[in-house]
Coordinates of C-alpha atoms in Angstrom, one line a residue:
Chain A
M1 CA 66.0 69.8 120.7
R2 CA 67.7 72.1 118.3
L3 CA 68.4 74.5 121.1
L4 CA 69.9 71.6 123.1
M5 CA 72.1 70.6 120.2
W6 CA 73.3 74.2 119.6
W7 CA 73.8 74.8 123.3
S8 CA 75.8 71.6 123.9
G9 CA 78.0 72.5 121.0
R10 CA 78.7 75.9 122.6
A11 CA 79.3 74.2 126.0
L12 CA 81.8 71.8 124.5
S13 CA 83.7 74.6 122.8
S14 CA 83.8 76.4 126.1
A15 CA 85.2 73.3 127.8
A16 CA 88.0 73.4 125.2
T17 CA 88.6 77.1 125.9
L18 CA 88.8 76.3 129.6
L19 CA 91.4 73.7 128.9
G20 CA 93.4 76.2 126.9
V21 CA 93.1 78.7 129.8
S22 CA 94.4 76.1 132.2
V23 CA 97.4 75.3 129.9
L24 CA 98.2 79.0 129.6
I25 CA 98.0 79.6 133.4
F26 CA 100.1 76.5 134.0
A27 CA 102.8 77.6 131.5
A28 CA 102.7 81.2 132.9
V29 CA 103.3 79.9 136.5
R30 CA 106.2 77.7 135.3
L31 CA 107.7 80.8 133.6
M32 CA 107.6 83.0 136.7
P33 CA 110.9 84.2 138.0
G34 CA 112.4 82.7 141.2
G35 CA 112.3 78.9 141.3
F36 CA 110.0 77.1 143.7
A37 CA 112.8 75.7 145.8
E38 CA 114.5 79.1 146.3
T39 CA 111.1 80.6 147.3
V40 CA 110.4 77.9 149.9
L41 CA 113.9 77.1 151.2
G42 CA 115.6 80.5 151.0
P43 CA 118.9 81.3 149.4
F44 CA 121.0 79.0 151.6
A45 CA 119.5 75.7 150.5
T46 CA 121.8 72.9 149.5
A47 CA 121.4 70.9 146.3
E48 CA 120.2 67.9 148.2
Q49 CA 117.5 69.8 150.0
K50 CA 116.3 71.2 146.6
A51 CA 116.3 67.8 145.1
E52 CA 114.3 66.4 148.0
L53 CA 111.8 69.2 147.8
A54 CA 111.5 68.8 144.0
A55 CA 110.8 65.1 144.5
R56 CA 108.2 65.7 147.3
Y57 CA 106.2 68.2 145.1
G58 CA 106.7 66.1 141.9
L59 CA 108.8 68.9 140.3
D60 CA 111.3 66.3 139.0
Q61 CA 108.6 64.8 136.7
A62 CA 108.0 65.6 133.1
V63 CA 106.1 68.9 132.6
F64 CA 103.1 67.3 131.0
L65 CA 102.8 64.9 133.9
Q66 CA 102.9 67.8 136.3
Y67 CA 100.2 69.5 134.3
G68 CA 98.1 66.3 134.4
H69 CA 98.5 66.1 138.2
W70 CA 97.6 69.7 138.7
L71 CA 94.6 69.5 136.4
S72 CA 93.2 66.4 138.1
A73 CA 93.7 68.0 141.5
V74 CA 92.0 71.2 140.5
A75 CA 89.1 69.2 138.9
G76 CA 88.7 67.5 142.3
G77 CA 88.6 70.8 144.1
D78 CA 92.2 70.8 145.4
F79 CA 93.8 74.1 144.6
G80 CA 97.0 73.4 146.4
V81 CA 98.6 75.0 149.4
S82 CA 99.6 78.7 149.8
M83 CA 103.4 79.0 149.8
I84 CA 103.3 81.7 152.4
S85 CA 100.6 80.7 154.9
R86 CA 100.8 76.9 154.2
Q87 CA 97.0 76.9 154.3
P88 CA 94.9 75.2 151.6
V89 CA 94.2 77.8 148.8
G90 CA 90.8 76.3 148.1
A91 CA 89.5 76.9 151.6
E92 CA 90.7 80.5 151.6
L93 CA 89.2 81.1 148.2
L94 CA 85.9 79.6 149.3
A95 CA 85.9 81.8 152.4
R96 CA 86.5 84.9 150.3
L97 CA 84.2 84.1 147.4
P98 CA 81.0 85.4 149.1
V99 CA 82.5 89.0 149.3
T100 CA 83.4 89.1 145.6
A101 CA 80.1 87.4 144.7
E102 CA 78.0 89.9 146.7
L103 CA 79.9 92.8 145.2
T104 CA 79.4 91.5 141.6
V105 CA 75.8 90.6 142.1
L106 CA 75.0 94.0 143.5
A107 CA 76.7 95.7 140.6
V108 CA 75.0 93.4 138.0
L109 CA 71.6 94.2 139.6
A110 CA 72.3 97.9 139.5
S111 CA 73.3 97.7 135.8
V112 CA 70.1 95.9 134.9
L113 CA 67.8 98.0 137.0
A114 CA 69.3 101.3 136.0
G115 CA 71.0 100.6 132.7
V116 CA 68.2 99.0 130.8
P117 CA 65.5 101.6 131.5
L118 CA 68.0 104.4 130.8
G119 CA 69.0 102.8 127.5
V120 CA 65.4 102.3 126.4
L121 CA 64.5 105.9 127.4
T122 CA 67.4 107.5 125.6
A123 CA 66.8 105.4 122.5
V124 CA 63.0 106.2 122.3
R125 CA 63.7 109.9 123.0
A126 CA 66.5 110.2 120.4
R127 CA 65.9 112.7 117.7
P128 CA 67.0 111.8 114.1
E129 CA 69.1 114.9 113.7
G130 CA 72.1 115.5 116.0
G131 CA 71.6 116.6 119.6
G132 CA 72.1 114.4 122.7
A133 CA 75.7 115.7 123.2
A134 CA 75.1 116.1 127.0
G135 CA 73.7 112.5 127.2
R136 CA 76.6 111.2 125.1
L137 CA 79.1 113.0 127.3
L138 CA 77.5 111.7 130.5
S139 CA 77.4 108.0 129.3
G140 CA 80.9 108.5 128.0
L141 CA 82.0 109.7 131.4
G142 CA 80.5 106.6 133.0
V143 CA 82.7 104.3 130.9
S144 CA 85.8 106.5 131.2
V145 CA 86.2 106.7 135.0
P146 CA 88.4 103.8 136.1
E147 CA 87.4 102.1 139.4
F148 CA 90.7 103.0 141.1
V149 CA 90.2 106.8 140.5
L150 CA 86.5 106.8 141.4
G151 CA 87.1 104.4 144.4
S152 CA 89.9 106.6 145.7
L153 CA 87.8 109.7 145.5
V154 CA 84.8 108.0 147.2
V155 CA 87.1 106.7 150.0
F156 CA 88.4 110.3 150.5
V157 CA 85.0 112.0 150.5
F158 CA 83.4 109.4 152.8
S159 CA 86.3 109.3 155.2
R160 CA 86.8 113.0 155.4
Y161 CA 83.1 114.0 155.8
A162 CA 80.5 112.2 157.9
L163 CA 78.0 111.3 155.2
G164 CA 76.2 108.3 156.8
L165 CA 78.0 105.5 154.9
K166 CA 81.2 104.2 156.3
V167 CA 84.3 103.2 154.5
G168 CA 86.1 100.1 155.8
S169 CA 85.2 98.1 158.9
W170 CA 83.7 95.3 156.9
V171 CA 81.3 92.9 158.6
P172 CA 80.4 89.4 157.3
L173 CA 76.9 89.2 155.7
T174 CA 75.9 86.3 158.0
Q175 CA 76.8 88.2 161.1
D176 CA 74.9 91.4 160.5
P177 CA 73.2 91.8 157.1
A178 CA 72.4 95.5 157.6
A179 CA 75.9 96.5 158.7
N180 CA 77.4 94.4 155.9
L181 CA 75.2 96.1 153.3
A182 CA 76.1 99.5 154.7
T183 CA 79.8 98.8 154.0
M184 CA 79.1 97.2 150.6
I185 CA 76.9 99.9 149.1
L186 CA 79.8 102.3 148.3
P187 CA 82.1 99.6 146.7
A188 CA 79.2 98.2 144.8
A189 CA 78.3 101.7 143.6
V190 CA 81.8 102.4 142.4
L191 CA 82.0 99.0 140.7
S192 CA 78.6 99.5 138.9
V193 CA 79.2 102.9 137.3
F194 CA 81.0 101.4 134.3
S195 CA 78.5 98.5 133.9
I196 CA 75.5 100.7 134.2
S197 CA 76.9 103.0 131.4
V198 CA 77.8 100.1 129.2
T199 CA 74.4 98.4 129.7
A200 CA 72.6 101.7 128.9
R201 CA 74.6 102.2 125.8
T202 CA 74.1 98.7 124.5
T203 CA 70.4 98.8 125.3
R204 CA 70.2 102.1 123.5
D205 CA 71.9 100.7 120.4
A206 CA 69.8 97.5 120.4
V207 CA 66.6 99.4 120.8
M208 CA 67.5 101.9 118.1
G209 CA 68.2 98.9 115.8
V210 CA 64.7 97.5 116.4
L211 CA 63.0 100.9 116.1
V212 CA 63.6 101.0 112.3
E213 CA 62.1 97.5 111.8
P214 CA 59.0 97.5 109.6
Y215 CA 56.8 95.9 112.3
V216 CA 57.5 98.9 114.5
T217 CA 56.4 101.2 111.7
A218 CA 53.3 99.1 111.3
A219 CA 52.6 99.4 115.1
V220 CA 53.0 103.1 114.9
G221 CA 50.7 103.2 112.0
R222 CA 48.1 101.2 113.9
G223 CA 48.1 104.0 116.5
E224 CA 49.5 101.9 119.4
S225 CA 50.9 103.9 122.2
P226 CA 54.7 104.3 122.5
W227 CA 54.8 102.4 125.8
F228 CA 52.8 99.5 124.4
I229 CA 55.1 99.3 121.4
V230 CA 58.1 99.3 123.7
R231 CA 56.7 96.5 125.8
H232 CA 55.2 94.3 123.1
H233 CA 57.5 94.8 120.0
I234 CA 60.8 96.1 121.2
L235 CA 62.0 94.7 124.5
R236 CA 62.2 91.0 123.6
N237 CA 63.6 91.8 120.1
A238 CA 66.3 94.0 121.6
A239 CA 67.1 91.6 124.5
T240 CA 69.8 89.4 122.8
P241 CA 72.7 91.8 122.7
V242 CA 71.8 93.1 126.2
V243 CA 71.7 89.6 127.8
T244 CA 75.0 88.7 126.0
L245 CA 76.5 91.9 127.3
I246 CA 75.6 91.0 130.9
G247 CA 77.8 87.9 130.5
T248 CA 80.7 89.9 129.3
T249 CA 80.1 92.5 131.9
T250 CA 80.3 89.9 134.6
A251 CA 83.8 89.1 133.5
Y252 CA 84.6 92.8 133.5
L253 CA 83.1 93.2 137.0
L254 CA 85.2 90.3 138.3
G255 CA 88.3 92.3 137.2
G256 CA 86.8 95.6 138.6
A257 CA 86.0 93.8 141.9
L258 CA 89.7 93.0 142.3
I259 CA 90.6 96.8 142.1
V260 CA 87.6 97.8 144.3
E261 CA 88.4 95.2 146.9
H262 CA 91.9 96.5 147.0
V263 CA 90.8 100.2 147.3
F264 CA 88.1 99.5 150.0
N265 CA 90.2 96.9 151.7
L266 CA 87.5 94.2 151.4
P267 CA 88.5 90.5 152.2
G268 CA 87.5 89.1 148.8
V269 CA 89.1 86.9 146.2
G270 CA 90.5 90.0 144.3
S271 CA 92.5 91.4 147.2
Y272 CA 93.7 87.9 147.9
I273 CA 95.2 87.7 144.4
V274 CA 96.7 91.2 144.6
Q275 CA 98.4 90.3 147.9
A276 CA 99.6 87.0 146.5
V277 CA 101.3 88.6 143.5
G278 CA 103.0 91.0 145.8
R279 CA 104.3 88.1 148.0
R280 CA 105.0 85.9 145.0
D281 CA 102.6 83.3 146.3
Y282 CA 102.3 81.5 143.0
A283 CA 100.0 78.8 144.2
V284 CA 97.4 81.4 145.1
V285 CA 97.9 83.4 141.8
Q286 CA 97.5 80.3 139.8
A287 CA 94.3 79.3 141.6
G288 CA 92.8 82.8 141.7
V289 CA 93.4 83.5 138.0
L290 CA 91.9 80.1 137.0
L291 CA 88.9 80.8 139.2
A292 CA 88.3 84.2 137.6
A293 CA 88.6 82.8 134.0
G294 CA 86.5 79.7 134.9
V295 CA 83.7 81.8 136.3
F296 CA 83.7 83.9 133.2
I297 CA 83.5 80.9 130.9
V298 CA 80.8 79.2 132.9
M299 CA 78.9 82.4 133.0
N300 CA 79.0 82.7 129.2
V301 CA 77.7 79.1 128.8
L302 CA 74.7 80.0 131.0
I303 CA 74.1 83.2 129.1
D304 CA 74.2 81.2 125.8
L305 CA 71.4 79.0 127.2
L306 CA 69.4 82.1 128.1
V307 CA 69.9 83.8 124.8
G308 CA 68.9 80.5 123.0
M309 CA 65.6 80.5 125.0
L310 CA 65.0 84.2 124.2
D311 CA 65.7 83.9 120.5
P312 CA 64.6 80.5 119.1
R313 CA 66.1 81.3 115.7
L314 CA 69.6 80.7 117.0
G315 CA 69.3 76.9 117.3
V316 CA 67.9 76.7 113.8
M317 CA 70.6 78.9 112.3
A318 CA 73.3 76.7 113.7
G319 CA 71.6 73.6 112.4
R320 CA 71.5 75.0 108.8
R321 CA 75.0 76.4 108.8
S322 CA 76.9 73.2 109.7
Chain B
M1 CA 81.8 112.5 103.8
R2 CA 80.4 113.9 107.1
R3 CA 82.6 116.0 109.3
L4 CA 83.3 114.9 112.9
D5 CA 80.8 116.4 115.3
R6 CA 81.5 119.0 117.8
L7 CA 81.9 116.6 120.7
S8 CA 84.5 114.5 118.9
I9 CA 86.4 117.7 117.9
G10 CA 86.4 118.6 121.6
G11 CA 87.9 115.2 122.3
L12 CA 90.6 115.7 119.7
V13 CA 91.4 119.1 121.2
T14 CA 91.7 117.6 124.7
L15 CA 94.0 114.9 123.4
L16 CA 96.1 117.5 121.7
V17 CA 96.4 119.5 124.8
L18 CA 97.5 116.4 126.8
V19 CA 100.1 115.6 124.2
V20 CA 101.5 119.1 124.3
F21 CA 101.4 118.8 128.1
A22 CA 103.4 115.6 127.9
L23 CA 105.9 117.1 125.3
G24 CA 106.3 120.1 127.6
S25 CA 107.6 118.0 130.4
L26 CA 110.4 116.8 128.0
I27 CA 111.7 120.3 127.6
G28 CA 111.3 121.1 131.3
A29 CA 108.2 123.3 131.1
G30 CA 106.3 123.2 134.4
G31 CA 109.6 122.8 136.3
D32 CA 111.8 120.0 137.5
P33 CA 109.6 117.1 138.7
D34 CA 112.2 116.1 141.3
A35 CA 113.1 119.5 142.7
I36 CA 111.8 120.3 146.2
V37 CA 110.1 123.7 145.8
G38 CA 108.1 124.2 149.0
P39 CA 106.8 122.8 152.2
R40 CA 105.4 119.3 152.2
L41 CA 101.7 118.5 151.2
Q42 CA 100.8 122.1 150.3
P43 CA 97.5 122.8 148.7
P44 CA 97.6 124.3 145.2
G45 CA 99.1 127.8 145.2
S46 CA 101.5 130.0 143.4
G47 CA 104.8 128.2 142.7
W48 CA 103.0 124.8 142.9
W49 CA 99.8 125.0 140.8
L50 CA 98.6 121.5 141.7
G51 CA 100.1 121.5 145.2
T52 CA 103.1 119.6 146.5
D53 CA 103.6 116.0 147.5
N54 CA 104.9 114.3 150.7
L55 CA 108.5 115.4 149.8
G56 CA 107.6 118.9 148.9
R57 CA 107.9 118.2 145.1
P58 CA 105.5 120.0 142.8
V59 CA 102.6 117.9 141.5
L60 CA 102.2 119.6 138.2
P61 CA 105.4 118.5 136.5
R62 CA 105.0 115.1 137.9
V63 CA 101.5 114.9 136.3
M64 CA 103.0 116.1 133.0
E65 CA 105.6 113.4 133.1
G66 CA 103.0 110.9 134.1
V67 CA 100.7 111.8 131.1
G68 CA 103.7 111.3 128.8
T69 CA 104.6 107.9 130.3
T70 CA 100.9 106.7 130.2
L71 CA 100.2 108.0 126.7
L72 CA 103.5 106.7 125.2
L73 CA 103.2 103.2 126.8
S74 CA 99.5 102.9 125.7
S75 CA 100.1 104.2 122.2
V76 CA 103.1 101.9 121.5
A77 CA 101.1 98.9 122.9
V78 CA 98.1 99.7 120.7
L79 CA 100.3 100.0 117.6
V80 CA 101.6 96.5 118.4
T81 CA 98.1 95.3 118.9
A82 CA 96.9 96.8 115.7
A83 CA 99.7 95.3 113.7
L84 CA 99.2 91.8 115.2
S85 CA 95.4 91.9 115.0
A86 CA 95.4 93.1 111.4
T87 CA 97.8 90.3 110.4
F88 CA 96.0 87.5 112.3
G89 CA 92.5 88.8 111.7
I90 CA 93.0 89.4 107.9
V91 CA 94.8 86.1 107.3
A92 CA 92.3 84.1 109.4
G93 CA 89.3 85.8 107.9
Y94 CA 90.5 85.4 104.3
R95 CA 92.0 81.9 104.4
G96 CA 89.5 80.4 106.9
G97 CA 90.1 76.7 107.6
Y98 CA 92.4 75.4 110.3
L99 CA 94.3 78.6 110.6
N100 CA 91.1 80.5 111.3
E101 CA 90.2 77.9 113.9
L102 CA 93.6 78.2 115.6
V103 CA 93.6 82.0 115.7
M104 CA 90.0 82.1 117.0
R105 CA 90.8 79.5 119.7
L106 CA 93.8 81.4 121.0
V107 CA 91.8 84.7 121.0
E108 CA 89.0 82.9 122.9
V109 CA 91.4 81.8 125.5
L110 CA 92.8 85.3 126.0
Y111 CA 89.3 86.7 126.0
S112 CA 88.3 84.5 129.0
F113 CA 90.4 86.6 131.4
P114 CA 89.1 89.8 133.0
A115 CA 91.5 92.5 131.8
I116 CA 93.1 93.4 135.0
V117 CA 93.5 89.7 136.0
L118 CA 95.3 89.0 132.7
A119 CA 97.5 92.0 133.3
I120 CA 98.4 90.8 136.8
L121 CA 99.3 87.4 135.5
V122 CA 101.6 89.0 132.9
A123 CA 103.2 91.2 135.6
A124 CA 103.7 88.1 137.7
V125 CA 105.6 86.4 134.8
L126 CA 107.6 89.3 133.6
G127 CA 108.1 91.1 136.9
P128 CA 106.5 94.5 137.6
G129 CA 107.6 97.3 135.2
Q130 CA 107.0 99.0 131.9
T131 CA 107.5 95.9 129.9
A132 CA 104.8 94.1 131.9
A133 CA 102.5 97.1 131.4
L134 CA 103.1 97.1 127.7
A135 CA 102.7 93.4 127.2
S136 CA 99.5 93.5 129.4
I137 CA 97.9 96.1 127.2
V138 CA 98.7 94.2 124.1
L139 CA 97.3 90.9 125.4
V140 CA 94.2 92.6 126.8
T141 CA 93.3 94.5 123.6
I142 CA 94.3 91.8 121.1
P143 CA 91.2 89.5 121.4
L144 CA 88.5 92.0 120.6
M145 CA 90.3 93.7 117.8
T146 CA 91.4 90.4 116.1
R147 CA 87.8 89.1 116.2
L148 CA 86.3 92.3 114.7
V149 CA 89.0 92.6 112.0
R150 CA 88.5 88.9 111.1
A151 CA 84.7 89.5 110.9
A152 CA 85.3 92.5 108.6
A153 CA 87.8 90.5 106.5
V154 CA 85.4 87.6 106.1
A155 CA 82.8 90.1 104.7
V156 CA 85.3 91.8 102.4
S157 CA 86.7 88.5 101.1
Q158 CA 83.4 87.7 99.5
R159 CA 83.2 91.0 97.6
D160 CA 83.5 91.0 93.8
Y161 CA 86.6 93.2 93.7
V162 CA 88.5 90.6 95.7
T163 CA 87.3 87.8 93.5
S164 CA 88.2 89.8 90.4
A165 CA 91.7 90.5 91.8
V166 CA 92.2 86.8 92.4
I167 CA 91.0 85.9 88.9
S168 CA 93.3 88.6 87.4
G169 CA 96.2 86.6 89.0
A170 CA 97.1 88.8 91.9
R171 CA 99.1 87.0 94.4
L172 CA 98.0 86.4 98.0
P173 CA 100.1 89.2 99.7
R174 CA 98.9 91.7 97.1
V175 CA 95.2 90.7 97.5
L176 CA 95.5 91.0 101.3
V177 CA 97.4 94.2 101.4
R178 CA 95.9 96.1 98.4
H179 CA 92.3 94.8 98.5
V180 CA 91.4 93.5 102.0
L181 CA 93.5 95.7 104.3
P182 CA 92.2 99.1 103.1
N183 CA 88.6 97.9 103.5
V184 CA 89.1 96.7 107.1
A185 CA 91.2 99.8 108.0
G186 CA 88.1 101.6 109.4
T187 CA 87.5 98.8 111.8
I188 CA 91.1 98.9 112.9
A189 CA 91.0 102.7 113.4
V190 CA 87.8 102.6 115.5
Q191 CA 88.9 99.6 117.6
G192 CA 92.4 101.2 117.9
T193 CA 90.9 104.3 119.6
Y194 CA 88.9 102.1 122.0
A195 CA 92.0 99.9 122.6
L196 CA 93.9 103.1 123.5
S197 CA 91.4 104.0 126.1
V198 CA 91.4 100.5 127.5
G199 CA 95.2 100.5 127.4
I200 CA 95.4 103.7 129.5
A201 CA 92.9 102.2 132.0
V202 CA 94.9 99.0 132.2
E203 CA 98.2 100.8 132.6
G204 CA 96.7 103.0 135.3
G205 CA 95.1 100.0 137.2
L206 CA 98.3 97.9 137.0
S207 CA 100.5 100.7 138.2
F208 CA 98.0 101.6 140.8
L209 CA 98.3 98.1 142.2
G210 CA 102.1 98.5 142.1
F211 CA 102.8 96.0 139.3
G212 CA 103.1 98.4 136.4
V213 CA 105.4 101.4 136.0
Q214 CA 107.7 101.6 139.0
P215 CA 108.5 104.8 140.9
P216 CA 110.4 107.1 140.8
Q217 CA 109.2 107.2 137.2
A218 CA 105.8 108.8 137.1
S219 CA 102.7 107.5 135.4
L220 CA 99.2 108.5 136.1
G221 CA 98.5 105.2 137.9
V222 CA 101.7 105.5 140.0
L223 CA 100.8 109.1 141.0
I224 CA 97.3 108.1 142.1
Q225 CA 98.7 105.1 144.0
Q226 CA 101.3 107.3 145.8
G227 CA 98.7 110.0 146.5
G228 CA 96.4 107.5 148.1
T229 CA 98.7 107.3 151.2
Y230 CA 98.2 111.0 152.0
M231 CA 94.7 111.3 150.5
I232 CA 92.9 112.5 153.6
A233 CA 95.3 115.3 154.3
A234 CA 96.1 116.2 150.6
P235 CA 93.3 115.2 148.2
W236 CA 95.0 117.2 145.4
L237 CA 97.6 114.4 145.1
I238 CA 95.0 112.1 143.5
L239 CA 92.7 114.8 142.1
G240 CA 95.2 116.2 139.7
P241 CA 96.3 112.9 138.1
G242 CA 92.8 111.5 138.5
V243 CA 91.1 114.3 136.5
V244 CA 93.8 114.1 133.8
L245 CA 93.4 110.3 133.5
V246 CA 89.7 110.5 133.2
A247 CA 90.0 113.4 130.6
A248 CA 92.3 111.3 128.5
I249 CA 90.1 108.2 128.5
L250 CA 87.0 110.3 127.9
A251 CA 88.5 112.2 125.0
I252 CA 89.7 109.1 123.3
N253 CA 86.3 107.4 123.7
V254 CA 84.5 110.4 122.3
V255 CA 86.7 110.5 119.3
G256 CA 86.2 106.7 118.8
D257 CA 82.4 107.2 118.9
G258 CA 82.7 110.0 116.4
L259 CA 84.8 107.9 114.1
R260 CA 82.3 105.0 114.4
D261 CA 79.3 107.1 113.7
R262 CA 81.0 108.6 110.7
L263 CA 82.0 105.2 109.3
E264 CA 78.6 103.6 109.9
P265 CA 75.9 106.3 110.3
R266 CA 72.8 105.0 112.1
E267 CA 69.1 105.3 111.3
T268 CA 66.7 106.3 113.9
R269 CA 63.0 107.1 114.3
T270 CA 60.4 108.4 116.8
L271 CA 57.5 106.4 118.2
T272 CA 54.7 108.8 117.4

């Protein structure tokens, strides 16, 4: 019950944040250079044509009314129409979402499966005095290589030399899963380098924090084996920051996916947004950015629920504080 | 007071080299970035140490110019971030109440955007260019730093020396500047170095997508984007700026880690 109270508080505050995000995006799009009428009608439009267009799209109404209309349309799943292709933005986003989702899921999987064991291992092996410079340099390198540098290099190496994996010629997952995976492995690998390193670092810090707790000293004193101590005393107690990080990382990966899709020429949401900014297709930019922020906020609400389940103290704390 | 470890010193030295590199381009060391010195798309050799680009221009001076643009843009942006975050974070953390609520709400909204998505939105509003890159870095780095400065300020505000300063009749600005600011300065320094590395990555990414620094001005992102076109025939076009970009980010991160470990040393133990 306390968990539910705490969590619904968090969810409500996230809803407020989402509302703030929508205001910011709406305002940003109004501020963009080049009026809507000029963009659609071209430079030779008469004042009457502009007025007619403004009336048709509701641009002659008060700004907060426009915002209200936009918000209720978005809430109903209507993201508007692309100013270039005249196609519904929502349908296009939906068609492209699986690519971005697949890329992100693969990268998150890689960070959990590789990052967590790596972090635990380096924490348990750490020696109190100095050392570990090579490990620090390596994990530092992982967080320091931007996707566009690594991606460009990977595209070069795999296009130049026949190494088995192909760059480009993307196939839908539903059409040929094996061929699709073959084209997605490289982009996903490029995307996951950063998140694996961050996950490993955070896991390492969290585990090192738990290692100095008295109950670990007691377990060592009882003569329990290191592996037993890790499984029974450390993992769950170190889980909270790692699980929280995965939520934040997802947001990061959504941004990274945008660059990776651009570099590998994948038809995902990210490359759609990049194209749209280049073509000044504001309806698409508006919808794409809102989608990215929305996914991040929803993701964090889910992570909060998970963290609340992992650490029952959270709900109690919130109850006492307020 | 512990000294910085060897790795961090290596990072500092790398940074110093890059700054010298960038300053060198100002006095024309490395050659004229726009002069055509040899055949097009030549691999590294004498006369063009990092090869030539698609117009026969030497890559080395262009990389030097690019480092300068990237470092300058990111540093200025991070100084702006530090000033704003310190002000908002300290005031929000010390005063609390509705002001705190307002600042934290705004920060939360900014924090909901993936960095590069926020940068693209900024570039779409301001138009592609250096201003957009600068504003993007500030908006991307402000949320985390403000949060952490606020958290540090909340802790510092409850300390006895702050209470005693207030009781002694110190006015608000004096309390904030003389008693709170110096004690959150460590947080600002550590987060500032991390923000600098994020800033370099954001500038690179934005320019790489074509929405940041605009050619003919060189920045590391611009060079990598331009090199991409001829990548298969001339990989040195992205290797040179790519390696320098990674070295810059890595050096700054390593220095940040060193600073953090020095300010808050960690305990550790073994399991046997």
